[in-house]
Short mmCIF file of C-alpha atoms and ligand atoms in Angstrom, two decimals:
data_model
loop_
_atom_site.label_atom_id
_atom_site.label_comp_id
_atom_site.label_asym_id
_atom_site.label_seq_id
_atom_site.Cartn_x
_atom_site.Cartn_y
_atom_site.Cartn_z
CA MET S 1 -180.56 88.33 21.87
CA GLY S 2 -182.34 88.24 25.26
CA GLY S 3 -185.16 90.48 25.64
CA THR S 4 -185.36 91.89 21.97
CA GLU S 5 -186.07 88.47 20.53
CA PRO S 6 -189.18 88.32 18.62
CA ALA S 7 -191.99 86.39 20.24
CA ARG S 8 -192.93 84.99 16.94
CA PRO S 9 -190.65 85.60 13.83
CA SER S 10 -192.39 86.42 10.89
CA GLY S 11 -189.60 86.69 8.32
CA PRO S 12 -188.53 84.20 5.69
CA LEU S 13 -189.16 80.22 6.43
CA ILE S 14 -185.62 78.57 6.22
CA VAL S 15 -184.75 74.95 6.49
CA GLN S 16 -181.26 74.45 7.88
CA LYS S 17 -179.73 71.08 8.12
CA PHE S 18 -176.56 70.51 10.37
CA GLY S 19 -174.28 67.49 9.81
CA GLY S 20 -172.95 64.99 12.28
CA SER S 21 -169.67 66.88 12.42
CA SER S 22 -170.97 70.03 13.18
CA LEU S 23 -173.01 68.45 16.27
CA ALA S 24 -170.09 66.20 17.40
CA SER S 25 -169.70 67.52 21.02
CA VAL S 26 -171.57 69.56 23.75
CA ASP S 27 -169.53 72.54 22.58
CA HIS S 28 -170.41 72.11 18.88
CA MET S 29 -174.13 71.79 20.00
CA ARG S 30 -173.86 75.05 22.00
CA ARG S 31 -172.32 76.75 18.97
CA VAL S 32 -174.91 75.63 16.59
CA ALA S 33 -177.71 76.55 19.10
CA ALA S 34 -176.10 80.00 19.36
CA ARG S 35 -176.04 80.46 15.57
CA ILE S 36 -179.83 79.25 15.09
CA ALA S 37 -180.87 81.39 18.05
CA ALA S 38 -179.07 84.50 16.39
CA ASP S 39 -180.99 83.69 13.09
CA ARG S 40 -184.32 83.49 14.90
CA ALA S 41 -183.68 86.78 16.49
CA ALA S 42 -183.10 88.22 13.19
CA GLY S 43 -186.63 87.20 12.52
CA ARG S 44 -186.28 84.19 10.40
CA ARG S 45 -188.69 81.17 11.04
CA LEU S 46 -186.64 78.15 11.38
CA VAL S 47 -186.89 74.23 10.75
CA VAL S 48 -183.74 72.64 11.78
CA VAL S 49 -182.77 69.07 10.39
CA VAL S 50 -180.22 67.32 12.33
CA SER S 51 -177.81 64.37 11.50
CA ALA S 52 -176.57 62.15 14.44
CA MET S 53 -173.75 63.36 16.55
CA GLY S 54 -170.26 62.86 15.20
CA ASP S 55 -169.77 59.21 14.24
CA THR S 56 -172.68 57.91 16.07
CA THR S 57 -174.15 56.20 13.22
CA ASP S 58 -170.86 54.34 12.54
CA ASP S 59 -170.46 53.37 16.27
CA LEU S 60 -174.05 52.03 16.54
CA LEU S 61 -173.37 50.00 13.49
CA ALA S 62 -170.15 48.65 14.86
CA LEU S 63 -171.99 47.85 18.24
CA LEU S 64 -174.58 45.93 16.41
CA ARG S 65 -172.20 43.91 14.50
CA ARG S 66 -170.48 42.67 17.70
CA LEU S 67 -173.87 41.17 18.57
CA ALA S 68 -175.08 39.97 15.24
CA SER S 69 -173.07 39.44 12.06
CA ARG S 70 -176.01 39.73 9.81
CA PRO S 71 -178.57 41.91 11.68
CA SER S 72 -181.86 42.29 9.94
CA ALA S 73 -182.37 45.68 7.90
CA ARG S 74 -185.41 46.52 10.16
CA GLU S 75 -183.39 46.27 13.52
CA VAL S 76 -180.68 48.26 11.80
CA ASP S 77 -183.35 50.95 11.12
CA MET S 78 -184.77 50.70 14.57
CA LEU S 79 -181.10 51.30 16.08
CA LEU S 80 -179.84 53.95 13.65
CA SER S 81 -182.84 56.28 13.85
CA THR S 82 -182.07 56.67 17.46
CA GLY S 83 -178.83 58.67 16.70
CA GLU S 84 -180.91 61.46 14.96
CA GLN S 85 -183.47 61.46 17.56
CA ALA S 86 -180.86 61.95 20.29
CA SER S 87 -179.32 64.99 18.25
CA ALA S 88 -182.74 66.52 17.86
CA ALA S 89 -183.81 66.34 21.53
CA LEU S 90 -180.27 67.64 22.61
CA LEU S 91 -180.27 70.72 20.43
CA ALA S 92 -184.03 71.52 21.07
CA SER S 93 -182.94 71.59 24.93
CA ALA S 94 -179.69 73.58 24.11
CA LEU S 95 -181.82 76.09 22.40
CA THR S 96 -184.44 76.36 25.10
CA ALA S 97 -181.57 76.75 27.72
CA ILE S 98 -180.40 79.92 25.84
CA GLY S 99 -184.05 81.42 25.57
CA CYS S 100 -184.81 80.22 22.23
CA PRO S 101 -188.01 78.38 21.93
CA ALA S 102 -187.81 75.04 20.20
CA THR S 103 -189.38 71.50 19.94
CA SER S 104 -187.90 68.38 18.45
CA LEU S 105 -189.85 65.96 16.42
CA THR S 106 -189.14 62.62 15.20
CA GLY S 107 -189.44 61.89 11.50
CA TRP S 108 -192.89 60.54 11.96
CA GLN S 109 -193.98 63.26 14.10
CA ALA S 110 -192.73 65.54 11.57
CA GLY S 111 -195.13 63.72 8.91
CA ILE S 112 -192.55 62.03 6.85
CA THR S 113 -193.80 58.62 5.33
CA THR S 114 -191.56 56.53 2.99
CA ASP S 115 -192.04 53.54 0.73
CA GLY S 116 -190.85 51.08 3.47
CA VAL S 117 -187.52 49.92 1.86
CA HIS S 118 -185.37 49.56 5.06
CA ARG S 119 -181.93 51.25 4.97
CA LYS S 120 -182.57 53.12 1.83
CA ALA S 121 -186.07 54.16 1.88
CA SER S 122 -187.48 57.12 -0.36
CA ILE S 123 -189.63 59.70 0.80
CA ARG S 124 -193.21 59.39 -0.26
CA ALA S 125 -195.12 62.13 1.43
CA VAL S 126 -194.59 64.93 4.04
CA ALA S 127 -197.80 66.00 5.94
CA ALA S 128 -196.31 69.23 7.32
CA ALA S 129 -199.22 70.46 9.40
CA ARG S 130 -197.64 69.64 12.75
CA ILE S 131 -194.40 71.42 11.75
CA SER S 132 -196.43 74.41 10.50
CA ARG S 133 -198.21 74.53 13.68
CA GLU S 134 -195.06 74.71 15.73
CA VAL S 135 -193.53 77.31 13.39
CA GLY S 136 -196.63 79.44 13.69
CA ALA S 137 -196.29 79.32 17.45
CA GLY S 138 -193.01 80.98 17.32
CA ARG S 139 -190.78 77.74 17.87
CA VAL S 140 -187.78 76.63 16.14
CA VAL S 141 -188.74 72.91 15.15
CA VAL S 142 -185.64 70.62 15.15
CA VAL S 143 -186.51 67.56 13.18
CA ALA S 144 -184.63 64.32 13.48
CA GLY S 145 -183.13 63.80 9.89
CA PHE S 146 -182.67 60.37 7.92
CA GLN S 147 -185.96 58.88 8.89
CA GLY S 148 -189.49 58.23 8.18
CA LEU S 149 -192.20 55.72 8.53
CA GLY S 150 -193.04 53.14 6.20
CA PRO S 151 -196.58 51.74 5.03
CA GLY S 152 -196.81 49.37 7.90
CA GLY S 153 -195.83 51.67 10.48
CA GLU S 154 -192.06 50.56 10.32
CA ILE S 155 -189.17 52.79 11.18
CA THR S 156 -187.12 53.17 8.08
CA THR S 157 -183.97 55.19 7.25
CA LEU S 158 -183.09 56.97 4.21
CA GLY S 159 -179.57 55.55 3.27
CA ARG S 160 -176.25 57.17 4.40
CA GLY S 161 -176.37 60.86 4.18
CA GLY S 162 -180.11 60.77 4.29
CA SER S 163 -180.57 64.01 6.47
CA ASP S 164 -179.86 66.14 3.44
CA THR S 165 -182.81 64.50 1.72
CA THR S 166 -185.13 65.19 4.75
CA ALA S 167 -184.04 68.76 4.57
CA VAL S 168 -184.87 69.20 0.95
CA ALA S 169 -188.14 67.27 1.18
CA LEU S 170 -189.25 69.38 4.10
CA ALA S 171 -188.23 72.51 2.23
CA ALA S 172 -190.32 71.51 -0.60
CA ALA S 173 -193.36 70.46 1.46
CA LEU S 174 -193.22 73.79 3.34
CA GLY S 175 -192.83 75.92 0.51
CA ALA S 176 -189.74 77.27 2.32
CA ASP S 177 -187.82 80.34 1.23
CA GLY S 178 -184.62 78.68 1.47
CA CYS S 179 -182.68 75.32 2.13
CA GLU S 180 -179.15 75.58 3.86
CA ILE S 181 -177.04 72.48 4.31
CA TYR S 182 -174.31 73.33 6.84
CA SER S 183 -171.33 70.87 7.41
CA ASP S 184 -167.45 71.02 7.97
CA VAL S 185 -166.90 71.92 4.31
CA ASP S 186 -167.68 75.46 2.82
CA GLY S 187 -169.12 74.24 -0.24
CA VAL S 188 -168.45 72.17 -3.48
CA TYR S 189 -165.21 72.26 -4.77
CA THR S 190 -163.86 72.13 -8.57
CA ALA S 191 -161.92 68.92 -7.07
CA ASP S 192 -161.37 67.39 -3.74
CA PRO S 193 -158.97 69.95 -2.17
CA ARG S 194 -157.01 67.18 -0.37
CA VAL S 195 -155.90 65.82 -3.87
CA VAL S 196 -155.90 69.25 -5.67
CA PRO S 197 -154.59 72.14 -3.39
CA GLU S 198 -155.32 74.78 -5.99
CA ALA S 199 -159.19 73.52 -6.28
CA ARG S 200 -161.61 76.48 -5.76
CA ARG S 201 -165.06 76.54 -4.39
CA ILE S 202 -167.81 76.51 -7.00
CA PRO S 203 -170.27 79.39 -6.41
CA ARG S 204 -173.24 78.00 -8.28
CA ILE S 205 -173.95 74.65 -9.91
CA SER S 206 -176.81 73.16 -11.74
CA TYR S 207 -178.75 70.12 -10.14
CA GLU S 208 -177.76 67.84 -13.00
CA GLU S 209 -174.06 68.66 -12.64
CA MET S 210 -174.22 68.20 -8.93
CA MET S 211 -175.96 64.90 -9.16
CA GLU S 212 -173.07 63.73 -11.63
CA MET S 213 -170.30 65.11 -9.23
CA ALA S 214 -172.15 63.14 -6.32
CA ARG S 215 -172.52 60.14 -8.23
CA LEU S 216 -168.85 60.13 -9.40
CA GLY S 217 -167.48 60.60 -6.12
CA ALA S 218 -167.81 64.12 -4.63
CA GLN S 219 -169.36 63.67 -1.06
CA VAL S 220 -170.79 66.93 -0.19
CA LEU S 221 -174.52 66.03 -0.62
CA GLN S 222 -176.70 62.82 -0.77
CA ILE S 223 -177.64 62.41 -4.52
CA ARG S 224 -181.28 62.01 -3.56
CA ALA S 225 -181.26 65.37 -1.89
CA VAL S 226 -180.32 67.01 -5.14
CA GLU S 227 -182.57 64.98 -7.14
CA CYS S 228 -185.49 66.06 -4.77
CA GLY S 229 -184.16 69.63 -5.21
CA LEU S 230 -184.44 69.32 -8.82
CA VAL S 231 -188.12 67.95 -8.93
CA HIS S 232 -189.60 70.45 -6.63
CA GLY S 233 -187.33 73.28 -7.50
CA VAL S 234 -185.92 74.00 -4.20
CA THR S 235 -182.51 75.87 -4.30
CA ILE S 236 -179.88 74.34 -2.17
CA VAL S 237 -177.13 76.24 -0.46
CA ALA S 238 -174.15 74.06 0.87
CA ARG S 239 -172.09 76.08 3.33
CA SER S 240 -169.81 75.94 6.32
CA THR S 241 -171.29 75.88 9.73
CA PHE S 242 -168.66 77.75 11.46
CA ALA S 243 -166.65 79.47 8.76
CA PRO S 244 -168.70 82.45 7.16
CA GLY S 245 -169.12 82.40 3.57
CA PRO S 246 -171.46 82.27 0.70
CA GLY S 247 -170.95 78.40 0.03
CA THR S 248 -172.19 76.79 -3.16
CA GLU S 249 -175.68 77.51 -4.47
CA ILE S 250 -177.31 74.30 -6.19
CA ALA S 251 -180.20 75.51 -8.63
CA GLY S 252 -181.70 75.10 -11.97
CA VAL S 253 -179.90 75.79 -15.01
CA ALA S 254 -181.61 79.20 -15.56
CA ALA S 255 -179.89 80.43 -12.28
CA VAL S 256 -176.61 79.39 -13.57
CA GLU S 257 -174.87 81.97 -15.53
CA ASP S 258 -173.08 79.92 -18.45
CA ARG S 259 -173.09 76.20 -19.24
CA VAL S 260 -169.50 75.65 -18.88
CA VAL S 261 -167.64 72.97 -20.53
CA ALA S 262 -165.92 71.98 -17.22
CA ARG S 263 -167.42 72.57 -13.93
CA GLY S 264 -165.27 70.12 -11.87
CA VAL S 265 -163.34 66.87 -11.63
CA ALA S 266 -164.57 64.16 -9.46
CA HIS S 267 -162.87 60.91 -8.64
CA ASP S 268 -163.49 57.51 -7.26
CA ARG S 269 -160.82 55.40 -5.69
CA ASP S 270 -162.02 51.97 -5.22
CA VAL S 271 -162.72 50.65 -8.73
CA ALA S 272 -162.30 46.96 -9.92
CA LYS S 273 -162.15 46.05 -13.42
CA LEU S 274 -163.35 42.46 -14.79
CA ALA S 275 -163.46 41.03 -18.25
CA LEU S 276 -164.77 37.99 -19.98
CA CYS S 277 -162.53 37.19 -22.83
CA GLY S 278 -163.51 35.38 -26.00
CA VAL S 279 -167.10 35.18 -25.52
CA PRO S 280 -169.09 33.85 -28.45
CA ASP S 281 -170.66 36.80 -30.47
CA ARG S 282 -174.41 36.07 -30.19
CA PRO S 283 -177.55 37.53 -29.03
CA GLY S 284 -178.22 37.05 -25.52
CA VAL S 285 -174.73 37.02 -24.06
CA ALA S 286 -174.50 40.26 -22.52
CA HIS S 287 -177.99 39.80 -21.17
CA ARG S 288 -176.89 36.51 -19.56
CA LEU S 289 -173.89 38.04 -17.86
CA PHE S 290 -175.39 41.29 -16.60
CA ALA S 291 -178.77 39.88 -15.51
CA ALA S 292 -176.67 37.31 -13.30
CA LEU S 293 -174.70 40.30 -11.93
CA ALA S 294 -177.83 42.26 -11.16
CA ASP S 295 -179.38 39.25 -9.28
CA ALA S 296 -176.06 39.04 -7.18
CA GLN S 297 -176.80 42.78 -6.43
CA VAL S 298 -173.70 44.22 -7.96
CA ASN S 299 -173.85 47.56 -9.59
CA VAL S 300 -171.86 47.58 -12.82
CA ASP S 301 -170.42 50.95 -13.82
CA MET S 302 -168.47 51.21 -17.09
CA ILE S 303 -168.99 48.50 -19.89
CA ILE S 304 -167.16 47.90 -22.98
CA GLN S 305 -167.60 45.20 -25.60
CA SER S 306 -164.83 44.90 -28.14
CA GLN S 307 -165.35 44.23 -31.84
CA SER S 308 -165.91 40.76 -33.00
CA ARG S 309 -163.05 38.76 -34.24
CA ALA S 310 -163.65 35.30 -35.40
CA GLY S 311 -166.96 35.28 -33.94
CA ARG S 312 -165.77 35.97 -30.49
CA ASN S 313 -165.40 39.21 -28.48
CA ASP S 314 -164.34 40.59 -25.15
CA ILE S 315 -166.79 42.37 -22.44
CA ALA S 316 -164.98 44.33 -20.01
CA PHE S 317 -166.74 46.12 -17.05
CA THR S 318 -166.13 48.01 -13.67
CA VAL S 319 -167.57 47.62 -10.29
CA ALA S 320 -167.02 48.92 -6.65
CA GLY S 321 -163.98 47.30 -5.16
CA GLU S 322 -165.83 46.07 -2.36
CA ASP S 323 -168.23 43.98 -4.91
CA LEU S 324 -165.14 42.45 -6.59
CA GLU S 325 -165.51 38.88 -4.92
CA ARG S 326 -169.35 38.79 -5.55
CA ALA S 327 -168.74 40.04 -9.10
CA GLU S 328 -165.84 37.76 -9.91
CA GLU S 329 -167.83 34.49 -8.79
CA THR S 330 -170.91 35.63 -10.75
CA ALA S 331 -168.68 36.24 -13.75
CA ARG S 332 -166.90 32.86 -13.52
CA GLY S 333 -170.43 31.07 -13.44
CA ALA S 334 -171.70 33.09 -16.48
CA ALA S 335 -168.50 32.40 -18.31
CA SER S 336 -168.64 28.66 -18.06
CA ASP S 337 -172.19 28.95 -19.25
CA LEU S 338 -171.35 31.15 -22.10
CA GLN S 339 -168.08 29.12 -22.92
CA ALA S 340 -165.89 32.25 -22.68
CA GLU S 341 -162.10 31.68 -23.05
CA SER S 342 -160.98 33.33 -19.87
CA VAL S 343 -161.98 35.67 -16.99
CA LEU S 344 -159.85 38.55 -15.79
CA ALA S 345 -160.61 40.36 -12.41
CA GLU S 346 -158.24 43.13 -11.03
CA PRO S 347 -158.85 45.47 -8.07
CA GLY S 348 -156.73 48.73 -7.71
CA TYR S 349 -158.33 51.09 -10.59
CA GLY S 350 -159.39 54.48 -10.01
CA LYS S 351 -161.95 56.66 -12.14
CA VAL S 352 -161.50 60.33 -12.99
CA SER S 353 -164.31 62.14 -14.60
CA LEU S 354 -164.75 65.88 -15.73
CA VAL S 355 -168.23 67.14 -15.41
CA GLY S 356 -169.73 70.09 -17.15
CA ALA S 357 -173.25 70.84 -18.70
CA GLY S 358 -171.73 72.78 -21.63
CA MET S 359 -169.56 69.77 -22.93
CA ALA S 360 -172.37 68.52 -24.99
CA SER S 361 -172.40 71.41 -27.30
CA HIS S 362 -168.56 71.97 -27.34
CA PRO S 363 -166.51 69.42 -29.46
CA GLY S 364 -163.04 68.54 -28.40
CA VAL S 365 -163.52 68.11 -24.82
CA ALA S 366 -162.80 64.62 -24.57
CA ALA S 367 -159.64 65.16 -26.77
CA ALA S 368 -158.36 67.74 -24.29
CA MET S 369 -159.03 65.44 -21.37
CA PHE S 370 -157.18 62.56 -23.05
CA ALA S 371 -154.46 64.93 -23.95
CA ALA S 372 -154.00 65.78 -20.30
CA LEU S 373 -153.68 62.28 -19.46
CA ALA S 374 -151.48 61.32 -22.18
CA GLU S 375 -149.21 64.38 -21.40
CA ALA S 376 -148.90 62.93 -17.69
CA GLY S 377 -147.94 59.60 -19.06
CA ILE S 378 -151.25 58.09 -17.53
CA ASN S 379 -152.71 55.07 -19.48
CA ILE S 380 -156.54 55.07 -20.10
CA GLU S 381 -158.11 51.70 -19.49
CA MET S 382 -161.61 52.25 -20.30
CA ILE S 383 -163.64 55.29 -21.18
CA SER S 384 -167.42 56.09 -20.71
CA THR S 385 -169.34 59.34 -21.41
CA SER S 386 -172.73 60.95 -20.98
CA GLU S 387 -174.00 64.23 -22.08
CA ILE S 388 -172.40 66.01 -19.25
CA LYS S 389 -169.31 63.95 -18.15
CA ILE S 390 -166.44 62.02 -19.44
CA SER S 391 -164.81 59.30 -17.24
CA CYS S 392 -161.53 57.58 -17.49
CA LEU S 393 -160.47 54.40 -15.67
CA VAL S 394 -156.83 54.43 -14.78
CA ARG S 395 -154.57 52.68 -12.56
CA GLY S 396 -155.12 53.33 -8.82
CA ASP S 397 -151.64 54.50 -8.16
CA ARG S 398 -151.89 57.28 -10.92
CA LEU S 399 -155.49 58.49 -10.13
CA GLU S 400 -154.16 61.51 -8.16
CA GLN S 401 -151.98 62.56 -10.67
CA ALA S 402 -154.69 62.16 -13.11
CA VAL S 403 -157.12 64.34 -11.33
CA ARG S 404 -154.49 66.95 -10.99
CA ALA S 405 -153.58 66.94 -14.56
CA VAL S 406 -157.22 67.00 -15.83
CA HIS S 407 -158.07 69.84 -13.27
CA ALA S 408 -155.04 72.05 -14.48
CA LYS S 409 -155.90 71.28 -18.28
CA PHE S 410 -159.12 72.88 -18.09
CA ARG S 411 -158.03 75.64 -15.98
CA LEU S 412 -160.16 75.12 -13.11
CA GLU S 413 -157.64 76.60 -10.34
CA ALA S 414 -158.37 79.69 -8.42
CA GLY S 415 -157.75 82.71 -10.52
CA SER S 416 -158.40 81.18 -13.77
CA ALA S 417 -161.09 82.05 -16.22
N1 LIG D 501 -176.57 59.79 10.22
C1 LIG D 501 -176.86 59.19 8.93
C2 LIG D 501 -175.26 59.01 8.32
O1 LIG D 501 -174.22 59.24 8.93
C3 LIG D 501 -177.50 60.05 8.23
C4 LIG D 501 -176.91 61.67 7.75
O2 LIG D 501 -175.94 62.07 8.59
O3 LIG D 501 -177.45 62.12 6.94
O4 LIG D 501 -175.34 58.57 7.34
MG1 LIG D 502 -173.70 61.40 9.43
#
């Protein structure tokens, strides 16, 4: 670097995002700064989006809860947005200190406005003039992720993991040549490598498949970021900050060679099952139950209604484990209104899902997945499907075995076709 650095890089414009674990300490910050400076020296024009350092977001939340058991969402946003601002100022300073011109910007200085919903705001618009000006002047622009200004001038945050979405939205607004998401994992895997040691990195995955994987439990990228990539046609690359490697490219279907039957296996550990048994079989019953659950802010996942016998049937459904208490209370209320015979509520389930855009056009995929579970002696409690995924609910203590069985059945291991 040193004197050979370009005063004003004129190469490709790249948005890079660094996650909290890549910025966890002074040493991490220095290493990230060195990496960015080297990229700039190679001619790239850079907009860098940062998360809060390490566990800062969780630490700030814990601190707040000690002072207020039910803090307002507005104050939560006020507080959490400072984590990303601190990161941005620190990284910009670290860059300047090694001779790489840089400026930090808050989300609002970067022109990001949102719909104003505290703690889970959606980005409405990006007015990127300020960023463009800074980049044009030869500076690396470091933007605080996860934040934007709502309609009333209120500070809002974008939901956990929201800096990913900041990066993709900026890449779209700037018409950037690339969007790179750096973290401590080197891409998206065919299954969680902690559960399936043979899992391998997926070189390319479509937006739709990635959204399903994220929704079903894979935690590499915020779903909204992938959605934003899909809507604006931004190719996203997820890769490791400190380990070299190509990572995983998330792009449109056309860029993905084949629509494979099985792209990956996702899992979700903390699932609860509820059932209303012996509900009268008449119009409006399901509506009454699920409207009450929606009013109680409970997200319902899988739903099964059994065939009617003697004018009654059973309605079973699943919710996140943390919502069980609220869901059970609501279900019991609905059950007495509807004169159901009984209510079941059980924690301790898990969901294993196979994702692949090619499964819609290949018969027998569901059968093969069920065979894998049967051969492992694992009972399937519920099943749900979409065009590109099959999910099975199993007992929580068999979940990891189920993930391995399905992964092996579809030959997703390294070295397999
Ligand atoms: N710091 C926020 C979080 O931990 C946002 C982010 O990291 O993207 O969720
Ligand atoms: Mg974070």
